[in-house]
Amino acid sequence: MATNVHTFIRETQDVTAKDLLDTLAPVQIPNGNFNEKITPKIRSKYRHVAALHSKVQPSCLSHETTDAPSFLGFRNLMVLTIIVMNLRLVVENAQKYGLLITVKMNLRTSDIYTALILYALTPCHLFVAYIIERVAMENAKGVVGRRKKVDPNQSEPETEKDKKDFYYTWWWIAVAHTANASLALLITSYVVYYHIHNPGLGTISELHAIVVWLKTCSYAFTNRDLRHAMLHPGGPESALPEIYSNCPYPRNITLPNLCYFWWAPTLVYQPYYPRTENIRWTFLFKRIGECMALSVFMWLVCAQYAVPVLRNSLDGMASLDFSSIAERLMKLSTISLIVWLAGFFATFQSFLNALAEIMRFGDRVFYEDWWNSTNLKMYWSTWNKPVYHFMRRHIYSPLVGRGWSPQAASAWVFVFSGFLHELAVGVPSHNILGVAFLGMVLQLPLIQCTEPLAKKDGTGKVIGNCIFWINFVFVGQPLAAMIYFFAWQAKYGDLNQPSGK
Amino acid sequence: MATNVHTFIRETQDVTAKDLLDTLAPVQIPNGNFNEKITPKIRSKYRHVAALHSKVQPSCLSHETTDAPSFLGFRNLMVLTIIVMNLRLVVENAQKYGLLITVKMNLRTSDIYTALILYALTPCHLFVAYIIERVAMENAKGVVGRRKKVDPNQSEPETEKDKKDFYYTWWWIAVAHTANASLALLITSYVVYYHIHNPGLGTISELHAIVVWLKTCSYAFTNRDLRHAMLHPGGPESALPEIYSNCPYPRNITLPNLCYFWWAPTLVYQPYYPRTENIRWTFLFKRIGECMALSVFMWLVCAQYAVPVLRNSLDGMASLDFSSIAERLMKLSTISLIVWLAGFFATFQSFLNALAEIMRFGDRVFYEDWWNSTNLKMYWSTWNKPVYHFMRRHIYSPLVGRGWSPQAASAWVFVFSGFLHELAVGVPSHNILGVAFLGMVLQLPLIQCTEPLAKKDGTGKVIGNCIFWINFVFVGQPLAAMIYFFAWQAKYGDLNQPSGK
């Protein structure tokens, strides 16, 4: 022991400060006070006396700290926690149910044939709309021709007679378009409700009809305005967007132009769209790959995880046991969130981008960063841009133009949207319950409540964002899914057994 | 209908652009292209022609976007998801087990008396250390006095005889200190292992003894160096930290000074600590309130959620069913994480700050932002600063001073720490399994593996942080808890029934 103490004191002196500092580098020197009062070359020979507590300073989580610490580590922890919690549910699910996924499809052949026929027939209404527009265009051309004969340099403003003429022409065009568009929707809804048992196939058919219906409406409305602008050229208030000069009316009333609109990933008709230079095939195949992978993923998640939860919710729903319903709702919410996010990405990022790539459609803003929405209005105007564009151009803006208040116009947009949602959900599930409709209409008071939050800073915005998520992910989706599932079971019994027919 | 169309066209012209822009303001104007080519005062009278698609632009989640969108909303979603997932487990737990919490304590009276006696006797060892130091101090003073008599202006360096003298004195001081400190630890460990059945009470007693033991060691080591510095004043290499000039040796060998160290929230002895001006009573009561609230919270969580999970893990543990063990481990991990975080905050933020406030102890850096650790070394040197300070000043630094490599010194620190962990866990649970010891020693290879990650940027750091969390929260804690619980059950049967004695 004697030598030990000796060596200890001697060796301490032999080692230079630089050596020590080098070896110590990997370990943080606490607060830089470790070597206080000692120049770099000379280090104290005493190892047990360092003044580790040398100044008054607060803990980093106390309010007195001047700069709050970063909490980035907790973000990583949250991601890991969610992964682990869900992994546990996966193991639990496997222990309880084993493998629920079967490749066997419970599709009736008649369902498939009916859906295929609908798929082929629905776009015909677009072509009927084209024929109507063609006739209207020939008629308008005639008006212009007659006018030029009477007075080749006519440039006087629109007369009362002109307005009356335009109105009468528009009246029969409007009747023809309304009949054509309504038929598209009515026929499909009837067929889906009465003849397609499978709700998945029904939803696809119904959504297809809604898209065609909206496209037809946009085509008719836009061409009406373009025709009016041609017939009554005027001052800057009747100017058209510059981009349309690439294809002015009536040169846009052609079959290729309509076919482009038919397949373009948009619901608003424009005679001319910004286009990309060429098709990037790698980009396209990546998007298609994503789309397929995500579809398989959603199918697996639904079959293995959502169906058991929904099944187990039936008893609670039947007996209105609220704690059991709440428990099922919360379990379903994570699953429906995952499915919804995957579905959103598959549709709005992968599918629409793939379609746009094939069509060389330039404007890919199919969505904006809706996940940061600080109020519900922001969410509804960013998550689904194609529908938002339609609602804005063909419903909200004209209503405001007619003198409606923005609130009333918004309200009407949500009522209309609720009607479309009920069509898309209620008809394929053979249960027009009005839940989807109500879900949309009830957004109006919620928007009123959350609107002030968007104007606030910091916490207000975070609260707004949380209200949006709770409303949307934790209450809206899973509750609606449970109600329609319950209604389905009440009507048909087991989901996988086609009813008696 | 005639008037409708009329009004539509007329009113559109009557409304000025400003009015419309005002009313539209709450709704985003998409991409600013809505009013393209139109000066603010004049707005197109056509509502159905706006060129919503007017330029080529990518989707915001595509790789081509120049500025990636913020994902702050998803952070909020994660927080909500974790809350909802756990809320669901709370409901499920309530449905399965009802209320498990009872106010009835399963404490034997003899346990309480034994713990109280230990609590009173353990600090006595600190006072014994004080007496030893007092004697050593008188002896050193005598040496200085004799020297002054011989040569009043002596300032020549330490001679071989001086070294020998100092060593012989230190030898008997060291023996006395070792005997005293070891007794503190041995007596407590013996009593806890054989006479305190309740593991909670045992842990508190054992931790108290470890703290007193570490304080005694620090007191002895520090005073040894201070004494040497007084006996052999020398060049800059024997300089002491400036802060110590407030209370130079031997003026620090007093009972009040020792009592301050006894209660100060630190394990390293300094003759003088930075002090705050006064006690902020509101601060103090807030910290005490936090401490109590968190203790109740932890107790509730353990009793209601951790115990059933541990109980249900017994079968899987006994039959070594790995999928069942993994499922229990993952379920327990969230609970142990919550308890651990609450315990960390209660101890290091609330309790130590409260204690520091009473003692007017200035340096409150009891922890740093360990949650951002990018490797395990960083975690171990930031989460528990009092212990880290002790290890660094009294083990790591002297070993490096003796010529050990930093790796070897670190390794020894972890081995020593493993020994303390095993004492703190194995003794009170009456099962010295070596799991806690191994858990600490196995940190060494893990540190080796994760060290390169800290030097990397971005992803490397995130991966390092995730490895830290997985190692710590998801594997370390719950696995150790399950093993010790299993061993306890194997030895004593039910946790709440004191065994036969």
Short mmCIF file of N, CA, C and O in Angstrom, two decimals, chain B residues 391-465:
data_model
loop_
_atom_site.label_atom_id
_atom_site.label_comp_id
_atom_site.label_asym_id
_atom_site.label_seq_id
_atom_site.Cartn_x
_atom_site.Cartn_y
_atom_site.Cartn_z
N MET B 391 -18.43 9.32 -8.99
CA MET B 391 -17.65 8.34 -9.74
C MET B 391 -16.49 9.02 -10.44
O MET B 391 -15.38 8.49 -10.51
N ARG B 392 -16.78 10.18 -10.98
CA ARG B 392 -15.76 10.89 -11.75
C ARG B 392 -14.64 11.40 -10.83
O ARG B 392 -13.47 11.22 -11.12
N ARG B 393 -14.99 12.00 -9.70
CA ARG B 393 -13.98 12.62 -8.85
C ARG B 393 -13.22 11.60 -8.03
O ARG B 393 -12.01 11.74 -7.84
N HIS B 394 -13.92 10.58 -7.54
CA HIS B 394 -13.26 9.68 -6.59
C HIS B 394 -12.86 8.33 -7.16
O HIS B 394 -12.19 7.56 -6.49
N ILE B 395 -13.28 8.02 -8.39
CA ILE B 395 -12.87 6.74 -8.97
C ILE B 395 -12.18 6.94 -10.31
O ILE B 395 -11.01 6.62 -10.47
N TYR B 396 -12.92 7.52 -11.28
CA TYR B 396 -12.37 7.63 -12.63
C TYR B 396 -11.09 8.46 -12.67
O TYR B 396 -10.05 8.01 -13.14
N SER B 397 -11.19 9.69 -12.14
CA SER B 397 -10.07 10.62 -12.24
C SER B 397 -8.82 10.11 -11.51
O SER B 397 -7.73 10.12 -12.08
N PRO B 398 -8.92 9.60 -10.25
CA PRO B 398 -7.73 9.05 -9.60
C PRO B 398 -7.13 7.86 -10.36
O PRO B 398 -5.91 7.74 -10.46
N LEU B 399 -7.99 7.01 -10.93
CA LEU B 399 -7.47 5.86 -11.67
C LEU B 399 -6.70 6.31 -12.89
O LEU B 399 -5.61 5.81 -13.18
N VAL B 400 -7.27 7.27 -13.62
CA VAL B 400 -6.57 7.80 -14.79
C VAL B 400 -5.26 8.45 -14.34
O VAL B 400 -4.22 8.30 -14.99
N GLY B 401 -5.31 9.12 -13.18
CA GLY B 401 -4.11 9.75 -12.64
C GLY B 401 -3.03 8.72 -12.34
O GLY B 401 -1.84 9.00 -12.46
N ARG B 402 -3.44 7.52 -11.94
CA ARG B 402 -2.48 6.45 -11.66
C ARG B 402 -1.98 5.78 -12.92
O ARG B 402 -1.25 4.80 -12.87
N GLY B 403 -2.45 6.22 -14.07
CA GLY B 403 -1.95 5.69 -15.32
C GLY B 403 -2.88 4.69 -15.99
O GLY B 403 -2.52 4.11 -17.01
N TRP B 404 -4.06 4.48 -15.42
CA TRP B 404 -5.01 3.58 -16.09
C TRP B 404 -5.45 4.22 -17.39
O TRP B 404 -5.51 5.44 -17.51
N SER B 405 -5.84 3.40 -18.35
CA SER B 405 -6.41 3.96 -19.58
C SER B 405 -7.85 4.39 -19.26
O SER B 405 -8.48 3.84 -18.36
N PRO B 406 -8.36 5.39 -19.97
CA PRO B 406 -9.73 5.85 -19.70
C PRO B 406 -10.74 4.72 -19.82
O PRO B 406 -11.71 4.65 -19.06
N GLN B 407 -10.51 3.80 -20.79
CA GLN B 407 -11.44 2.68 -20.96
C GLN B 407 -11.46 1.81 -19.71
O GLN B 407 -12.51 1.44 -19.21
N ALA B 408 -10.27 1.49 -19.20
CA ALA B 408 -10.18 0.63 -18.01
C ALA B 408 -10.82 1.32 -16.82
O ALA B 408 -11.56 0.70 -16.04
N ALA B 409 -10.56 2.63 -16.69
CA ALA B 409 -11.14 3.38 -15.57
C ALA B 409 -12.66 3.39 -15.67
O ALA B 409 -13.38 3.17 -14.68
N SER B 410 -13.19 3.62 -16.91
CA SER B 410 -14.64 3.59 -17.13
C SER B 410 -15.19 2.22 -16.76
O SER B 410 -16.23 2.11 -16.09
N ALA B 411 -14.50 1.19 -17.22
CA ALA B 411 -14.96 -0.17 -16.96
C ALA B 411 -15.07 -0.40 -15.46
O ALA B 411 -16.06 -0.94 -14.96
N TRP B 412 -14.06 0.05 -14.72
CA TRP B 412 -14.07 -0.15 -13.28
C TRP B 412 -15.23 0.62 -12.65
O TRP B 412 -15.89 0.11 -11.74
N VAL B 413 -15.50 1.83 -13.15
CA VAL B 413 -16.64 2.61 -12.66
C VAL B 413 -17.93 1.82 -12.84
O VAL B 413 -18.76 1.74 -11.93
N PHE B 414 -18.09 1.20 -14.02
CA PHE B 414 -19.33 0.45 -14.27
C PHE B 414 -19.41 -0.80 -13.41
O PHE B 414 -20.49 -1.19 -12.96
N VAL B 415 -18.27 -1.45 -13.19
CA VAL B 415 -18.28 -2.63 -12.32
C VAL B 415 -18.68 -2.22 -10.90
O VAL B 415 -19.54 -2.85 -10.28
N PHE B 416 -18.10 -1.13 -10.42
CA PHE B 416 -18.41 -0.63 -9.09
C PHE B 416 -19.89 -0.24 -9.00
O PHE B 416 -20.59 -0.58 -8.04
N SER B 417 -20.36 0.44 -10.05
CA SER B 417 -21.75 0.86 -10.09
C SER B 417 -22.68 -0.36 -10.12
O SER B 417 -23.74 -0.36 -9.49
N GLY B 418 -22.26 -1.40 -10.85
CA GLY B 418 -23.04 -2.62 -10.90
C GLY B 418 -23.16 -3.24 -9.52
O GLY B 418 -24.23 -3.72 -9.12
N PHE B 419 -22.07 -3.19 -8.78
CA PHE B 419 -22.06 -3.71 -7.41
C PHE B 419 -23.07 -2.93 -6.56
O PHE B 419 -23.89 -3.52 -5.83
N LEU B 420 -23.06 -1.61 -6.66
CA LEU B 420 -24.02 -0.79 -5.91
C LEU B 420 -25.46 -1.09 -6.34
O LEU B 420 -26.37 -1.16 -5.51
N HIS B 421 -25.68 -1.26 -7.66
CA HIS B 421 -27.03 -1.56 -8.15
C HIS B 421 -27.53 -2.89 -7.59
O HIS B 421 -28.68 -3.01 -7.20
N GLU B 422 -26.62 -3.87 -7.58
CA GLU B 422 -27.04 -5.17 -7.06
C GLU B 422 -27.38 -5.07 -5.59
O GLU B 422 -28.35 -5.66 -5.11
N LEU B 423 -26.58 -4.28 -4.84
CA LEU B 423 -26.87 -4.04 -3.42
C LEU B 423 -28.25 -3.43 -3.26
O LEU B 423 -29.05 -3.85 -2.42
N ALA B 424 -28.55 -2.41 -4.11
CA ALA B 424 -29.79 -1.66 -3.95
C ALA B 424 -31.01 -2.47 -4.36
O ALA B 424 -32.11 -2.24 -3.88
N VAL B 425 -30.84 -3.44 -5.27
CA VAL B 425 -31.99 -4.21 -5.76
C VAL B 425 -32.00 -5.61 -5.17
O VAL B 425 -33.04 -6.09 -4.71
N GLY B 426 -30.85 -6.27 -5.20
CA GLY B 426 -30.80 -7.67 -4.79
C GLY B 426 -31.01 -7.86 -3.30
O GLY B 426 -31.72 -8.78 -2.88
N VAL B 427 -30.42 -6.99 -2.48
CA VAL B 427 -30.54 -7.16 -1.02
C VAL B 427 -31.98 -6.97 -0.55
O VAL B 427 -32.53 -7.83 0.13
N PRO B 428 -32.65 -5.86 -0.90
CA PRO B 428 -34.02 -5.69 -0.41
C PRO B 428 -34.98 -6.74 -0.95
O PRO B 428 -35.97 -7.06 -0.29
N SER B 429 -34.71 -7.29 -2.16
CA SER B 429 -35.63 -8.29 -2.69
C SER B 429 -35.21 -9.70 -2.27
O SER B 429 -35.80 -10.68 -2.70
N HIS B 430 -34.17 -9.79 -1.42
CA HIS B 430 -33.72 -11.06 -0.86
C HIS B 430 -33.33 -12.06 -1.94
O HIS B 430 -33.46 -13.27 -1.75
N ASN B 431 -32.93 -11.56 -3.11
CA ASN B 431 -32.52 -12.43 -4.20
C ASN B 431 -31.32 -11.79 -4.88
O ASN B 431 -31.47 -10.94 -5.76
N ILE B 432 -30.12 -12.18 -4.45
CA ILE B 432 -28.94 -11.60 -5.09
C ILE B 432 -28.67 -12.41 -6.34
O ILE B 432 -27.92 -13.39 -6.34
N LEU B 433 -29.36 -12.00 -7.44
CA LEU B 433 -29.32 -12.77 -8.68
C LEU B 433 -28.18 -12.34 -9.58
O LEU B 433 -27.83 -13.04 -10.52
N GLY B 434 -27.67 -11.13 -9.36
CA GLY B 434 -26.62 -10.62 -10.25
C GLY B 434 -27.18 -9.98 -11.51
O GLY B 434 -26.41 -9.56 -12.37
N VAL B 435 -28.50 -9.90 -11.63
CA VAL B 435 -29.08 -9.32 -12.85
C VAL B 435 -28.79 -7.82 -12.91
O VAL B 435 -28.41 -7.29 -13.96
N ALA B 436 -28.96 -7.12 -11.78
CA ALA B 436 -28.69 -5.68 -11.75
C ALA B 436 -27.21 -5.42 -12.02
O ALA B 436 -26.86 -4.51 -12.77
N PHE B 437 -26.36 -6.26 -11.45
CA PHE B 437 -24.92 -6.12 -11.66
C PHE B 437 -24.59 -6.31 -13.14
O PHE B 437 -23.92 -5.47 -13.75
N LEU B 438 -25.11 -7.40 -13.70
CA LEU B 438 -24.88 -7.68 -15.11
C LEU B 438 -25.41 -6.57 -15.99
O LEU B 438 -24.80 -6.18 -16.97
N GLY B 439 -26.61 -6.06 -15.63
CA GLY B 439 -27.22 -4.98 -16.40
C GLY B 439 -26.30 -3.79 -16.53
O GLY B 439 -26.22 -3.16 -17.58
N MET B 440 -25.58 -3.48 -15.44
CA MET B 440 -24.66 -2.35 -15.49
C MET B 440 -23.40 -2.71 -16.28
O MET B 440 -22.91 -1.92 -17.08
N VAL B 441 -22.86 -3.91 -16.03
CA VAL B 441 -21.61 -4.28 -16.68
C VAL B 441 -21.81 -4.42 -18.19
O VAL B 441 -20.93 -4.07 -18.98
N LEU B 442 -23.02 -4.89 -18.59
CA LEU B 442 -23.28 -5.05 -20.02
C LEU B 442 -23.42 -3.71 -20.73
O LEU B 442 -23.46 -3.65 -21.97
N GLN B 443 -23.50 -2.63 -19.95
CA GLN B 443 -23.52 -1.30 -20.58
C GLN B 443 -22.20 -1.05 -21.32
O GLN B 443 -22.18 -0.32 -22.30
N LEU B 444 -21.11 -1.66 -20.82
CA LEU B 444 -19.79 -1.39 -21.41
C LEU B 444 -19.73 -1.75 -22.89
O LEU B 444 -19.39 -0.89 -23.71
N PRO B 445 -20.07 -3.00 -23.27
CA PRO B 445 -20.05 -3.28 -24.72
C PRO B 445 -21.04 -2.41 -25.49
O PRO B 445 -20.76 -1.99 -26.61
N LEU B 446 -22.22 -2.13 -24.87
CA LEU B 446 -23.20 -1.30 -25.56
C LEU B 446 -22.65 0.10 -25.81
O LEU B 446 -22.90 0.70 -26.87
N ILE B 447 -21.92 0.63 -24.82
CA ILE B 447 -21.32 1.96 -24.99
C ILE B 447 -20.33 1.92 -26.14
O ILE B 447 -20.29 2.80 -27.00
N GLN B 448 -19.53 0.83 -26.18
CA GLN B 448 -18.57 0.67 -27.28
C GLN B 448 -19.27 0.71 -28.62
O GLN B 448 -18.82 1.34 -29.57
N CYS B 449 -20.44 0.03 -28.70
CA CYS B 449 -21.15 -0.05 -29.98
C CYS B 449 -21.76 1.29 -30.35
O CYS B 449 -21.79 1.66 -31.53
N THR B 450 -22.30 2.00 -29.36
CA THR B 450 -23.06 3.21 -29.71
C THR B 450 -22.18 4.45 -29.78
O THR B 450 -22.65 5.48 -30.24
N GLU B 451 -20.95 4.34 -29.31
CA GLU B 451 -20.12 5.54 -29.28
C GLU B 451 -19.95 6.19 -30.66
O GLU B 451 -20.06 7.41 -30.76
N PRO B 452 -19.70 5.41 -31.73
CA PRO B 452 -19.52 6.07 -33.03
C PRO B 452 -20.73 6.87 -33.48
O PRO B 452 -20.61 7.82 -34.23
N LEU B 453 -21.93 6.48 -33.00
CA LEU B 453 -23.16 7.15 -33.46
C LEU B 453 -23.22 8.60 -33.02
O LEU B 453 -23.79 9.45 -33.71
N ALA B 454 -22.63 8.90 -31.85
CA ALA B 454 -22.70 10.26 -31.33
C ALA B 454 -21.96 11.24 -32.22
O ALA B 454 -22.28 12.42 -32.27
N LYS B 455 -20.97 10.71 -32.93
CA LYS B 455 -20.15 11.60 -33.76
C LYS B 455 -20.83 11.90 -35.08
O LYS B 455 -20.50 12.85 -35.76
N LYS B 456 -21.78 11.05 -35.46
CA LYS B 456 -22.47 11.25 -36.73
C LYS B 456 -23.49 12.38 -36.62
O LYS B 456 -23.88 12.77 -35.53
N ASP B 457 -23.94 12.82 -37.77
CA ASP B 457 -24.96 13.86 -37.79
C ASP B 457 -26.33 13.25 -38.07
O ASP B 457 -26.44 12.14 -38.56
N GLY B 458 -27.36 14.01 -37.80
CA GLY B 458 -28.72 13.67 -38.22
C GLY B 458 -29.15 12.27 -37.86
O GLY B 458 -29.31 11.93 -36.69
N THR B 459 -29.28 11.40 -38.89
CA THR B 459 -29.83 10.07 -38.70
C THR B 459 -29.04 9.27 -37.67
O THR B 459 -29.63 8.57 -36.86
N GLY B 460 -27.70 9.38 -37.72
CA GLY B 460 -26.87 8.64 -36.77
C GLY B 460 -27.27 8.97 -35.34
O GLY B 460 -27.41 8.08 -34.50
N LYS B 461 -27.47 10.25 -35.07
CA LYS B 461 -27.85 10.69 -33.73
C LYS B 461 -29.23 10.16 -33.35
O LYS B 461 -29.45 9.73 -32.22
N VAL B 462 -30.16 10.20 -34.31
CA VAL B 462 -31.51 9.70 -34.03
C VAL B 462 -31.45 8.21 -33.72
O VAL B 462 -32.06 7.73 -32.76
N ILE B 463 -30.67 7.46 -34.52
CA ILE B 463 -30.53 6.02 -34.28
C ILE B 463 -29.92 5.79 -32.90
O ILE B 463 -30.40 4.96 -32.13
N GLY B 464 -28.87 6.56 -32.58
CA GLY B 464 -28.25 6.43 -31.26
C GLY B 464 -29.25 6.67 -30.15
O GLY B 464 -29.31 5.91 -29.18
N ASN B 465 -30.05 7.71 -30.31
CA ASN B 465 -31.06 8.03 -29.30
C ASN B 465 -32.08 6.89 -29.17
O ASN B 465 -32.48 6.52 -28.06
#
